[in-house]
PDB file of C-alpha atoms and ligand atoms in Angstrom:
ATOM      1  CA  MET F   1      10.667  22.526  20.967  1.00  0.00           C
ATOM      2  CA  LYS F   2       6.946  22.015  20.473  1.00  0.00           C
ATOM      3  CA  ASP F   3       5.162  25.170  19.367  1.00  0.00           C
ATOM      4  CA  SER F   4       1.835  24.977  21.184  1.00  0.00           C
ATOM      5  CA  ASN F   5       0.504  28.046  19.372  1.00  0.00           C
ATOM      6  CA  GLN F   6       0.946  26.263  16.020  1.00  0.00           C
ATOM      7  CA  HIS F   7      -0.746  23.174  17.390  1.00  0.00           C
ATOM      8  CA  HIS F   8      -3.604  25.303  18.656  1.00  0.00           C
ATOM      9  CA  GLN F   9      -4.011  27.001  15.276  1.00  0.00           C
ATOM     10  CA  ALA F  10      -3.961  23.642  13.530  1.00  0.00           C
ATOM     11  CA  LEU F  11      -6.796  22.382  15.706  1.00  0.00           C
ATOM     12  CA  GLN F  12      -8.765  25.585  15.156  1.00  0.00           C
ATOM     13  CA  LYS F  13      -8.403  25.237  11.374  1.00  0.00           C
ATOM     14  CA  ILE F  14      -9.590  21.648  11.442  1.00  0.00           C
ATOM     15  CA  ALA F  15     -12.517  22.531  13.697  1.00  0.00           C
ATOM     16  CA  ALA F  16     -13.517  25.453  11.442  1.00  0.00           C
ATOM     17  CA  ALA F  17     -13.499  23.363   8.244  1.00  0.00           C
ATOM     18  CA  ALA F  18     -16.693  21.890   6.799  1.00  0.00           C
ATOM     19  CA  HIS F  19     -17.625  18.552   8.400  1.00  0.00           C
ATOM     20  CA  PRO F  20     -18.458  16.402   6.565  1.00  0.00           C
ATOM     21  CA  PRO F  21     -16.157  17.735   3.837  1.00  0.00           C
ATOM     22  CA  ARG F  22     -17.706  19.024   0.612  1.00  0.00           C
ATOM     23  CA  PRO F  23     -16.706  17.587  -2.784  1.00  0.00           C
ATOM     24  CA  TRP F  24     -14.192  19.144  -5.189  1.00  0.00           C
ATOM     25  CA  THR F  25     -13.248  22.128  -3.004  1.00  0.00           C
ATOM     26  CA  GLY F  26      -9.505  21.559  -3.396  1.00  0.00           C
ATOM     27  CA  ALA F  27      -7.221  19.653  -5.745  1.00  0.00           C
ATOM     28  CA  GLY F  28      -9.434  16.564  -5.494  1.00  0.00           C
ATOM     29  CA  GLN F  29      -6.399  14.332  -6.028  1.00  0.00           C
ATOM     30  CA  LEU F  30      -3.357  13.210  -4.125  1.00  0.00           C
ATOM     31  CA  PRO F  31      -0.354  15.489  -4.827  1.00  0.00           C
ATOM     32  CA  TRP F  32       1.218  12.887  -7.127  1.00  0.00           C
ATOM     33  CA  HIS F  33       3.206  15.528  -9.014  1.00  0.00           C
ATOM     34  CA  GLU F  34       4.878  17.072  -5.944  1.00  0.00           C
ATOM     35  CA  PRO F  35       8.499  15.892  -5.899  1.00  0.00           C
ATOM     36  CA  ASP F  36       8.700  14.913  -2.200  1.00  0.00           C
ATOM     37  CA  PHE F  37       5.347  13.171  -2.236  1.00  0.00           C
ATOM     38  CA  SER F  38       6.316  11.405  -5.451  1.00  0.00           C
ATOM     39  CA  GLU F  39       9.557  10.122  -3.852  1.00  0.00           C
ATOM     40  CA  ARG F  40       7.675   8.756  -0.871  1.00  0.00           C
ATOM     41  CA  MET F  41       4.928   7.283  -3.073  1.00  0.00           C
ATOM     42  CA  LEU F  42       7.490   5.563  -5.303  1.00  0.00           C
ATOM     43  CA  LYS F  43       8.429   3.336  -2.351  1.00  0.00           C
ATOM     44  CA  VAL F  44       4.764   2.318  -2.019  1.00  0.00           C
ATOM     45  CA  HIS F  45       4.526   1.615  -5.782  1.00  0.00           C
ATOM     46  CA  LEU F  46       7.561  -0.640  -5.608  1.00  0.00           C
ATOM     47  CA  ASP F  47       6.609  -2.483  -2.420  1.00  0.00           C
ATOM     48  CA  PRO F  48       5.457  -5.917  -3.693  1.00  0.00           C
ATOM     49  CA  ASP F  49       3.580  -6.536  -0.430  1.00  0.00           C
ATOM     50  CA  THR F  50       1.021  -3.795  -0.911  1.00  0.00           C
ATOM     51  CA  HIS F  51      -1.436  -3.222  -3.749  1.00  0.00           C
ATOM     52  CA  MET F  52      -2.098   0.352  -2.645  1.00  0.00           C
ATOM     53  CA  ALA F  53      -0.317   2.241  -5.450  1.00  0.00           C
ATOM     54  CA  SER F  54       0.770  -0.494  -7.897  1.00  0.00           C
ATOM     55  CA  ARG F  55       0.107  -4.189  -7.968  1.00  0.00           C
ATOM     56  CA  SER F  56       2.804  -6.777  -7.309  1.00  0.00           C
ATOM     57  CA  PRO F  57       4.845  -7.972 -10.325  1.00  0.00           C
ATOM     58  CA  ALA F  58       2.936 -11.294 -10.290  1.00  0.00           C
ATOM     59  CA  VAL F  59      -0.446  -9.527 -10.557  1.00  0.00           C
ATOM     60  CA  ILE F  60       0.840  -7.165 -13.254  1.00  0.00           C
ATOM     61  CA  ARG F  61       2.016 -10.158 -15.278  1.00  0.00           C
ATOM     62  CA  ARG F  62      -1.515 -11.603 -15.088  1.00  0.00           C
ATOM     63  CA  HIS F  63      -3.021  -8.261 -16.143  1.00  0.00           C
ATOM     64  CA  VAL F  64      -0.653  -8.095 -19.089  1.00  0.00           C
ATOM     65  CA  ASP F  65      -1.463 -11.717 -20.083  1.00  0.00           C
ATOM     66  CA  TRP F  66      -5.131 -10.735 -20.071  1.00  0.00           C
ATOM     67  CA  LEU F  67      -4.607  -7.496 -22.003  1.00  0.00           C
ATOM     68  CA  LEU F  68      -2.625  -9.272 -24.709  1.00  0.00           C
ATOM     69  CA  ALA F  69      -5.319 -11.966 -24.934  1.00  0.00           C
ATOM     70  CA  GLN F  70      -7.912  -9.210 -25.507  1.00  0.00           C
ATOM     71  CA  LEU F  71      -5.745  -7.774 -28.228  1.00  0.00           C
ATOM     72  CA  ASN F  72      -5.452 -11.185 -29.847  1.00  0.00           C
ATOM     73  CA  LEU F  73      -9.194 -11.745 -29.674  1.00  0.00           C
ATOM     74  CA  SER F  74      -9.682  -8.401 -31.394  1.00  0.00           C
ATOM     75  CA  GLY F  75      -7.789  -9.802 -34.366  1.00  0.00           C
ATOM     76  CA  HIS F  76      -4.405  -8.174 -33.805  1.00  0.00           C
ATOM     77  CA  THR F  77      -1.342 -10.302 -34.349  1.00  0.00           C
ATOM     78  CA  GLY F  78       2.329  -9.536 -33.819  1.00  0.00           C
ATOM     79  CA  ALA F  79       3.949  -6.743 -31.855  1.00  0.00           C
ATOM     80  CA  ALA F  80       1.664  -3.949 -30.721  1.00  0.00           C
ATOM     81  CA  ARG F  81       2.111  -0.337 -29.747  1.00  0.00           C
ATOM     82  CA  ILE F  82       0.487   0.375 -26.394  1.00  0.00           C
ATOM     83  CA  LEU F  83      -0.148   3.598 -24.476  1.00  0.00           C
ATOM     84  CA  ASP F  84      -0.408   3.415 -20.676  1.00  0.00           C
ATOM     85  CA  ILE F  85      -2.112   6.394 -19.026  1.00  0.00           C
ATOM     86  CA  GLY F  86      -0.989   7.398 -15.531  1.00  0.00           C
ATOM     87  CA  CYS F  87       1.743   4.796 -15.860  1.00  0.00           C
ATOM     88  CA  GLY F  88       3.393   5.580 -12.498  1.00  0.00           C
ATOM     89  CA  PRO F  89       6.757   3.769 -12.324  1.00  0.00           C
ATOM     90  CA  GLY F  90       6.037   2.063 -15.646  1.00  0.00           C
ATOM     91  CA  LEU F  91       5.542  -1.464 -14.349  1.00  0.00           C
ATOM     92  CA  TYR F  92       2.970  -2.338 -17.025  1.00  0.00           C
ATOM     93  CA  CYS F  93       5.055  -0.743 -19.789  1.00  0.00           C
ATOM     94  CA  HIS F  94       8.139  -2.656 -18.696  1.00  0.00           C
ATOM     95  CA  GLU F  95       6.246  -5.953 -18.704  1.00  0.00           C
ATOM     96  CA  LEU F  96       4.726  -5.260 -22.140  1.00  0.00           C
ATOM     97  CA  ALA F  97       8.138  -4.338 -23.501  1.00  0.00           C
ATOM     98  CA  ARG F  98       9.641  -7.546 -22.082  1.00  0.00           C
ATOM     99  CA  ARG F  99       7.073  -9.429 -24.205  1.00  0.00           C
ATOM    100  CA  GLY F 100       8.242  -7.668 -27.375  1.00  0.00           C
ATOM    101  CA  HIS F 101       5.677  -4.854 -27.579  1.00  0.00           C
ATOM    102  CA  THR F 102       6.413  -1.154 -27.788  1.00  0.00           C
ATOM    103  CA  ALA F 103       5.087   0.656 -24.759  1.00  0.00           C
ATOM    104  CA  VAL F 104       4.649   4.366 -24.172  1.00  0.00           C
ATOM    105  CA  GLY F 105       3.606   5.667 -20.783  1.00  0.00           C
ATOM    106  CA  PHE F 106       2.857   9.072 -19.387  1.00  0.00           C
ATOM    107  CA  ASP F 107       2.338  10.416 -15.924  1.00  0.00           C
ATOM    108  CA  PHE F 108       3.060  13.614 -14.005  1.00  0.00           C
ATOM    109  CA  ALA F 109       4.762  12.104 -10.935  1.00  0.00           C
ATOM    110  CA  PRO F 110       8.467  12.970 -11.297  1.00  0.00           C
ATOM    111  CA  ALA F 111      10.049  10.245  -9.143  1.00  0.00           C
ATOM    112  CA  ALA F 112       7.856   7.519 -10.677  1.00  0.00           C
ATOM    113  CA  LEU F 113       8.729   8.669 -14.213  1.00  0.00           C
ATOM    114  CA  ALA F 114      12.449   8.859 -13.436  1.00  0.00           C
ATOM    115  CA  TRP F 115      12.360   5.302 -12.095  1.00  0.00           C
ATOM    116  CA  ALA F 116      10.346   4.089 -15.117  1.00  0.00           C
ATOM    117  CA  ARG F 117      12.948   5.523 -17.495  1.00  0.00           C
ATOM    118  CA  GLN F 118      15.950   4.211 -15.540  1.00  0.00           C
ATOM    119  CA  GLN F 119      14.554   0.685 -15.474  1.00  0.00           C
ATOM    120  CA  ALA F 120      13.746   0.683 -19.185  1.00  0.00           C
ATOM    121  CA  GLU F 121      17.222   1.936 -19.996  1.00  0.00           C
ATOM    122  CA  ALA F 122      18.968  -0.480 -17.634  1.00  0.00           C
ATOM    123  CA  ASP F 123      17.079  -3.461 -19.120  1.00  0.00           C
ATOM    124  CA  GLY F 124      17.235  -2.207 -22.738  1.00  0.00           C
ATOM    125  CA  LEU F 125      13.433  -2.285 -23.050  1.00  0.00           C
ATOM    126  CA  PRO F 126      11.409  -0.647 -25.864  1.00  0.00           C
ATOM    127  CA  ALA F 127       9.438   1.427 -23.340  1.00  0.00           C
ATOM    128  CA  THR F 128       9.443   5.218 -23.363  1.00  0.00           C
ATOM    129  CA  PHE F 129       7.918   7.680 -20.967  1.00  0.00           C
ATOM    130  CA  PHE F 130       6.939  11.318 -21.024  1.00  0.00           C
ATOM    131  CA  GLU F 131       5.528  13.783 -18.568  1.00  0.00           C
ATOM    132  CA  ALA F 132       1.962  14.926 -19.161  1.00  0.00           C
ATOM    133  CA  ASP F 133      -1.000  15.949 -17.051  1.00  0.00           C
ATOM    134  CA  LEU F 134      -4.249  14.305 -18.086  1.00  0.00           C
ATOM    135  CA  THR F 135      -6.086  17.535 -17.374  1.00  0.00           C
ATOM    136  CA  ALA F 136      -3.819  19.534 -19.715  1.00  0.00           C
ATOM    137  CA  LEU F 137      -2.791  17.123 -22.457  1.00  0.00           C
ATOM    138  CA  PRO F 138      -0.444  18.512 -25.119  1.00  0.00           C
ATOM    139  CA  GLU F 139      -2.051  19.476 -28.434  1.00  0.00           C
ATOM    140  CA  ASP F 140       0.457  17.285 -30.292  1.00  0.00           C
ATOM    141  CA  LEU F 141      -0.281  14.178 -28.206  1.00  0.00           C
ATOM    142  CA  ALA F 142      -1.326  12.052 -31.195  1.00  0.00           C
ATOM    143  CA  ASP F 143       1.813  13.015 -33.184  1.00  0.00           C
ATOM    144  CA  ARG F 144       3.993  12.277 -30.202  1.00  0.00           C
ATOM    145  CA  VAL F 145       2.448   8.914 -29.383  1.00  0.00           C
ATOM    146  CA  GLY F 146       1.657   7.791 -32.920  1.00  0.00           C
ATOM    147  CA  PRO F 147      -1.333   5.567 -33.657  1.00  0.00           C
ATOM    148  CA  VAL F 148      -1.483   2.939 -30.936  1.00  0.00           C
ATOM    149  CA  ASP F 149      -3.241  -0.440 -30.920  1.00  0.00           C
ATOM    150  CA  VAL F 150      -4.242  -0.243 -27.279  1.00  0.00           C
ATOM    151  CA  ILE F 151      -4.704   2.425 -24.638  1.00  0.00           C
ATOM    152  CA  CYS F 152      -4.846   1.170 -21.078  1.00  0.00           C
ATOM    153  CA  PHE F 153      -5.809   3.050 -17.942  1.00  0.00           C
ATOM    154  CA  TRP F 154      -5.248   0.865 -14.889  1.00  0.00           C
ATOM    155  CA  PHE F 155      -6.266   1.138 -11.291  1.00  0.00           C
ATOM    156  CA  GLY F 156      -9.355   3.352 -11.314  1.00  0.00           C
ATOM    157  CA  GLU F 157      -7.484   6.674 -11.284  1.00  0.00           C
ATOM    158  CA  PHE F 158     -10.105   7.648 -13.863  1.00  0.00           C
ATOM    159  CA  HIS F 159     -12.467   8.342 -10.937  1.00  0.00           C
ATOM    160  CA  SER F 160     -10.257  11.180  -9.647  1.00  0.00           C
ATOM    161  CA  PHE F 161     -11.674  13.512 -12.282  1.00  0.00           C
ATOM    162  CA  ARG F 162     -15.012  15.248 -12.598  1.00  0.00           C
ATOM    163  CA  PRO F 163     -17.130  14.029 -15.544  1.00  0.00           C
ATOM    164  CA  PRO F 164     -16.497  17.019 -17.874  1.00  0.00           C
ATOM    165  CA  VAL F 165     -12.735  16.713 -17.313  1.00  0.00           C
ATOM    166  CA  ALA F 166     -12.825  12.958 -17.935  1.00  0.00           C
ATOM    167  CA  GLU F 167     -14.918  13.467 -21.063  1.00  0.00           C
ATOM    168  CA  ASP F 168     -12.419  15.991 -22.381  1.00  0.00           C
ATOM    169  CA  PHE F 169      -9.351  13.788 -21.904  1.00  0.00           C
ATOM    170  CA  LEU F 170     -11.110  10.670 -23.241  1.00  0.00           C
ATOM    171  CA  GLN F 171     -11.775  12.535 -26.489  1.00  0.00           C
ATOM    172  CA  ARG F 172      -8.146  13.691 -26.709  1.00  0.00           C
ATOM    173  CA  LEU F 173      -6.785  10.225 -25.940  1.00  0.00           C
ATOM    174  CA  THR F 174      -8.991   8.477 -28.483  1.00  0.00           C
ATOM    175  CA  VAL F 175      -7.314  10.468 -31.250  1.00  0.00           C
ATOM    176  CA  CYS F 176      -4.125   8.465 -30.492  1.00  0.00           C
ATOM    177  CA  LEU F 177      -5.858   5.130 -31.110  1.00  0.00           C
ATOM    178  CA  ARG F 178      -5.931   3.449 -34.528  1.00  0.00           C
ATOM    179  CA  PRO F 179      -9.408   2.577 -35.866  1.00  0.00           C
ATOM    180  CA  GLY F 180     -10.481  -0.684 -34.236  1.00  0.00           C
ATOM    181  CA  GLY F 181      -7.882  -0.234 -31.452  1.00  0.00           C
ATOM    182  CA  LEU F 182      -8.800  -1.109 -27.856  1.00  0.00           C
ATOM    183  CA  PHE F 183      -9.352   1.177 -24.898  1.00  0.00           C
ATOM    184  CA  SER F 184      -9.087  -0.762 -21.630  1.00  0.00           C
ATOM    185  CA  LEU F 185     -10.421   1.052 -18.560  1.00  0.00           C
ATOM    186  CA  GLU F 186     -10.175  -0.415 -15.059  1.00  0.00           C
ATOM    187  CA  TYR F 187     -13.054   1.250 -13.240  1.00  0.00           C
ATOM    188  CA  GLN F 188     -14.375   1.217  -9.698  1.00  0.00           C
ATOM    189  CA  PRO F 189     -17.897  -0.220  -9.686  1.00  0.00           C
ATOM    190  CA  TRP F 190     -20.691   1.811  -8.136  1.00  0.00           C
ATOM    191  CA  ASP F 191     -21.248  -0.542  -5.196  1.00  0.00           C
ATOM    192  CA  LEU F 192     -17.616  -0.274  -4.035  1.00  0.00           C
ATOM    193  CA  PHE F 193     -18.109   3.407  -3.210  1.00  0.00           C
ATOM    194  CA  VAL F 194     -18.682   3.750   0.521  1.00  0.00           C
ATOM    195  CA  GLN F 195     -21.781   5.897   0.650  1.00  0.00           C
ATOM    196  CA  GLN F 196     -21.413   6.715   4.318  1.00  0.00           C
ATOM    197  CA  ASP F 197     -19.613   9.379   6.368  1.00  0.00           C
ATOM    198  CA  SER F 198     -16.943   8.363   8.888  1.00  0.00           C
ATOM    199  CA  SER F 199     -13.618   9.468  10.348  1.00  0.00           C
ATOM    200  CA  GLN F 200     -10.556   7.922  11.933  1.00  0.00           C
ATOM    201  CA  TRP F 201      -7.182   9.004  13.229  1.00  0.00           C
ATOM    202  CA  SER F 202      -3.778   7.480  13.831  1.00  0.00           C
ATOM    203  CA  SER F 203      -0.328   8.479  14.982  1.00  0.00           C
ATOM    204  CA  CYS F 204       2.490   7.730  12.514  1.00  0.00           C
ATOM    205  CA  GLY F 205       6.255   7.905  12.495  1.00  0.00           C
ATOM    206  CA  GLY F 206       6.034   8.683   8.764  1.00  0.00           C
ATOM    207  CA  SER F 207       3.662   8.169   5.843  1.00  0.00           C
ATOM    208  CA  VAL F 208       3.362   9.123   2.169  1.00  0.00           C
ATOM    209  CA  PHE F 209       2.284  12.565   3.363  1.00  0.00           C
ATOM    210  CA  CYS F 210       5.145  13.394   5.705  1.00  0.00           C
ATOM    211  CA  ASP F 211       8.514  11.958   6.757  1.00  0.00           C
ATOM    212  CA  LYS F 212       8.247  13.271  10.299  1.00  0.00           C
ATOM    213  CA  PRO F 213       6.080  11.906  13.140  1.00  0.00           C
ATOM    214  CA  HIS F 214       2.538  13.188  12.728  1.00  0.00           C
ATOM    215  CA  LEU F 215      -1.098  12.732  13.584  1.00  0.00           C
ATOM    216  CA  TRP F 216      -3.150  11.623  10.584  1.00  0.00           C
ATOM    217  CA  LEU F 217      -6.835  12.431  10.726  1.00  0.00           C
ATOM    218  CA  GLN F 218      -9.008  11.077   7.936  1.00  0.00           C
ATOM    219  CA  GLU F 219     -12.559  12.014   7.067  1.00  0.00           C
ATOM    220  CA  PHE F 220     -14.681  10.091   4.564  1.00  0.00           C
ATOM    221  CA  ALA F 221     -17.896  11.498   3.152  1.00  0.00           C
ATOM    222  CA  TRP F 222     -20.358  10.763   0.387  1.00  0.00           C
ATOM    223  CA  ASP F 223     -22.037  13.541  -1.589  1.00  0.00           C
ATOM    224  CA  GLU F 224     -25.236  12.160  -3.005  1.00  0.00           C
ATOM    225  CA  ALA F 225     -25.884  15.154  -5.274  1.00  0.00           C
ATOM    226  CA  SER F 226     -22.658  14.753  -7.258  1.00  0.00           C
ATOM    227  CA  HIS F 227     -22.106  11.008  -6.595  1.00  0.00           C
ATOM    228  CA  THR F 228     -18.709  11.749  -5.117  1.00  0.00           C
ATOM    229  CA  GLU F 229     -16.764  10.063  -2.342  1.00  0.00           C
ATOM    230  CA  ILE F 230     -14.581  12.595  -0.477  1.00  0.00           C
ATOM    231  CA  HIS F 231     -11.545  11.518   1.519  1.00  0.00           C
ATOM    232  CA  VAL F 232      -9.721  14.243   3.447  1.00  0.00           C
ATOM    233  CA  HIS F 233      -6.355  13.711   5.107  1.00  0.00           C
ATOM    234  CA  TRP F 234      -5.340  16.178   7.830  1.00  0.00           C
ATOM    235  CA  ILE F 235      -1.664  15.885   8.741  1.00  0.00           C
ATOM    236  CA  ILE F 236      -0.451  17.592  11.927  1.00  0.00           C
ATOM    237  CA  GLU F 237       3.283  17.384  12.421  1.00  0.00           C
ATOM    238  CA  GLU F 238       3.858  16.419  16.033  1.00  0.00           C
ATOM    239  CA  GLU F 239       6.897  18.589  16.675  1.00  0.00           C
ATOM    240  CA  SER F 240       6.030  21.811  14.879  1.00  0.00           C
ATOM    241  CA  GLY F 241       2.242  21.615  14.706  1.00  0.00           C
ATOM    242  CA  SER F 242       2.381  22.352  10.941  1.00  0.00           C
ATOM    243  CA  LEU F 243      -0.886  21.421   9.325  1.00  0.00           C
ATOM    244  CA  HIS F 244      -1.412  20.016   5.807  1.00  0.00           C
ATOM    245  CA  ARG F 245      -4.697  19.113   4.173  1.00  0.00           C
ATOM    246  CA  TYR F 246      -5.033  16.732   1.229  1.00  0.00           C
ATOM    247  CA  GLU F 247      -8.319  15.978  -0.442  1.00  0.00           C
ATOM    248  CA  GLN F 248      -9.183  13.055  -2.694  1.00  0.00           C
ATOM    249  CA  CYS F 249     -12.491  13.012  -4.527  1.00  0.00           C
ATOM    250  CA  HIS F 250     -13.707   9.930  -6.336  1.00  0.00           C
ATOM    251  CA  GLN F 251     -16.459  10.223  -8.862  1.00  0.00           C
ATOM    252  CA  ALA F 252     -18.822   7.252  -8.986  1.00  0.00           C
ATOM    253  CA  TRP F 253     -20.096   6.382 -12.478  1.00  0.00           C
ATOM    254  CA  PRO F 254     -23.043   4.106 -13.221  1.00  0.00           C
ATOM    255  CA  GLU F 255     -21.895   1.630 -15.887  1.00  0.00           C
ATOM    256  CA  SER F 256     -24.394   3.047 -18.383  1.00  0.00           C
ATOM    257  CA  ASP F 257     -22.830   6.519 -17.997  1.00  0.00           C
ATOM    258  CA  LEU F 258     -19.357   5.070 -18.533  1.00  0.00           C
ATOM    259  CA  VAL F 259     -20.483   3.416 -21.744  1.00  0.00           C
ATOM    260  CA  ALA F 260     -22.123   6.672 -22.839  1.00  0.00           C
ATOM    261  CA  VAL F 261     -19.076   8.886 -22.166  1.00  0.00           C
ATOM    262  CA  LEU F 262     -16.774   6.437 -23.954  1.00  0.00           C
ATOM    263  CA  GLY F 263     -19.262   6.279 -26.829  1.00  0.00           C
ATOM    264  CA  ARG F 264     -19.209  10.067 -27.201  1.00  0.00           C
ATOM    265  CA  ALA F 265     -15.409   9.817 -27.463  1.00  0.00           C
ATOM    266  CA  GLY F 266     -15.785   7.393 -30.388  1.00  0.00           C
ATOM    267  CA  LEU F 267     -15.320   4.191 -28.378  1.00  0.00           C
ATOM    268  CA  GLY F 268     -17.963   1.514 -28.865  1.00  0.00           C
ATOM    269  CA  ASP F 269     -18.592  -2.221 -28.634  1.00  0.00           C
ATOM    270  CA  PRO F 270     -18.268  -2.278 -24.786  1.00  0.00           C
ATOM    271  CA  THR F 271     -17.453  -5.480 -22.929  1.00  0.00           C
ATOM    272  CA  PHE F 272     -17.294  -5.731 -19.137  1.00  0.00           C
ATOM    273  CA  HIS F 273     -14.773  -8.035 -17.481  1.00  0.00           C
ATOM    274  CA  PRO F 274     -14.563  -9.009 -13.801  1.00  0.00           C
ATOM    275  CA  PRO F 275     -11.340  -8.193 -11.852  1.00  0.00           C
ATOM    276  CA  ILE F 276      -8.601 -10.055 -13.670  1.00  0.00           C
ATOM    277  CA  ALA F 277      -6.580 -11.627 -10.879  1.00  0.00           C
ATOM    278  CA  GLY F 278      -9.161 -11.390  -8.072  1.00  0.00           C
ATOM    279  CA  VAL F 279      -6.499 -10.508  -5.505  1.00  0.00           C
ATOM    280  CA  ASP F 280      -8.142  -7.786  -3.475  1.00  0.00           C
ATOM    281  CA  GLU F 281     -11.588  -6.257  -3.858  1.00  0.00           C
ATOM    282  CA  GLU F 282     -10.377  -2.879  -2.592  1.00  0.00           C
ATOM    283  CA  PHE F 283      -7.407  -2.626  -4.939  1.00  0.00           C
ATOM    284  CA  GLU F 284      -8.432  -4.468  -8.074  1.00  0.00           C
ATOM    285  CA  PHE F 285     -11.487  -3.576 -10.122  1.00  0.00           C
ATOM    286  CA  PRO F 286     -13.404  -4.744 -13.201  1.00  0.00           C
ATOM    287  CA  VAL F 287     -12.289  -3.643 -16.652  1.00  0.00           C
ATOM    288  CA  LEU F 288     -14.392  -2.120 -19.400  1.00  0.00           C
ATOM    289  CA  VAL F 289     -12.986  -2.669 -22.890  1.00  0.00           C
ATOM    290  CA  THR F 290     -14.178  -0.613 -25.853  1.00  0.00           C
ATOM    291  CA  ARG F 291     -12.960  -0.269 -29.461  1.00  0.00           C
ATOM    292  CA  LYS F 292     -12.404   2.819 -31.537  1.00  0.00           C
ATOM    293  CA  THR F 293     -15.203   2.906 -34.045  1.00  0.00           C
ATOM    294  CA  PRO F 294     -13.632   2.802 -37.520  1.00  0.00           C
TER     295      PRO F 294
HETATM  296  C1  LIG L 301      -2.760   4.434  -8.376  1.00  0.00           C
HETATM  297  S1  LIG L 301      -1.425   5.015  -9.334  1.00  0.00           S
HETATM  298  C2  LIG L 301      -1.304   3.751 -10.557  1.00  0.00           C
HETATM  299  C3  LIG L 301      -0.014   3.772 -11.325  1.00  0.00           C
HETATM  300  C4  LIG L 301       0.101   2.703 -12.434  1.00  0.00           C
HETATM  301  N1  LIG L 301      -1.001   2.805 -13.384  1.00  0.00           N
HETATM  302  C5  LIG L 301       0.144   1.313 -11.842  1.00  0.00           C
HETATM  303  O1  LIG L 301      -0.917   0.665 -11.803  1.00  0.00           O
HETATM  304  O2  LIG L 301       1.225   0.892 -11.431  1.00  0.00           O
HETATM  305  C6  LIG L 301      -2.175   6.364 -10.241  1.00  0.00           C
HETATM  306  C7  LIG L 301      -1.229   7.087 -11.164  1.00  0.00           C
HETATM  307  O3  LIG L 301      -1.967   8.094 -11.877  1.00  0.00           O
HETATM  308  C8  LIG L 301      -1.130   9.220 -12.012  1.00  0.00           C
HETATM  309  N2  LIG L 301      -1.945  10.414 -12.226  1.00  0.00           N
HETATM  310  C9  LIG L 301      -2.878  10.910 -11.386  1.00  0.00           C
HETATM  311  N3  LIG L 301      -3.378  12.044 -11.882  1.00  0.00           N
HETATM  312  C10 LIG L 301      -2.747  12.287 -13.064  1.00  0.00           C
HETATM  313  C11 LIG L 301      -2.821  13.334 -14.020  1.00  0.00           C
HETATM  314  N4  LIG L 301      -3.653  14.368 -13.844  1.00  0.00           N
HETATM  315  N5  LIG L 301      -2.028  13.260 -15.096  1.00  0.00           N
HETATM  316  C12 LIG L 301      -1.167  12.212 -15.270  1.00  0.00           C
HETATM  317  N6  LIG L 301      -1.044  11.198 -14.380  1.00  0.00           N
HETATM  318  C13 LIG L 301      -1.825  11.234 -13.286  1.00  0.00           C
HETATM  319  C14 LIG L 301      -0.385   9.285 -10.693  1.00  0.00           C
HETATM  320  O4  LIG L 301       0.763  10.094 -10.749  1.00  0.00           O
HETATM  321  C15 LIG L 301      -0.103   7.819 -10.436  1.00  0.00           C
HETATM  322  O5  LIG L 301       1.138   7.445 -10.959  1.00  0.00           O
END
């Protein structure tokens, strides 16, 4: 039975919240690490018809072709050891391993990691995965990962972190790279940030946020002071009126600031590359490649 009191409270909470939403007041990221969310998101990762969470296998193959060409151009020959940050279900690691390279991926989404491991095992691939949170990287990361020839960070997830947090993990990650090794960062260019407030709603039978029928209210805002895009999802379950709020914040970086933060982490010689496959402006971005200064 519908609980109208719950529905009423949900509406009151939404009405009482800040509109437009303020930046970095909550988690700032999708709840990737929550088991139920991760299970639902895994289906989106593996759906070849959407680029929303992972690209299709054909696009990933093109990205891997490009990455290996960069490695070649940098003077590396033979099999490489590659670290993939926020690897999700390991699609890049699997492809690299199929080409004879050793791939290591980490993420903190449990269902994605479980799938990544199962696939690698089933196909006998030299790809391994471990759980780690970028914002709390283990002290022994470099020992665990060993010196790698390439670190790659696909899909602009880099923008989900505030600059001091990003600076901290870049420094920790660089320790894992051999001198002269490549750091490949897919970043969202400044002009793709929507610097305008808006909102929209829809009614869904189910989404990544909830299996049950719900109303999905979305608010988009731009905070000029911190250069942050804020995207709030309000989920109201139709039957019970339960309310959930998820907040995504995306930090915009001018290219010069990106080069500077990478430089402070010991990564120089920057080269900017346009989107590799050119499939979808919203879901494929340019790549900035730097090298660990020897
Ligand atoms: C858009 S998905 C891309 C996944 C994968 N790179 C791909 O392209 O198929 C972003 C990934 O970043 C991971 N991620 C987000 N925040 C993270 C954190 N703090 N620590 C580790 N992984 C994180 C998510 O769990 C998710 O798998």
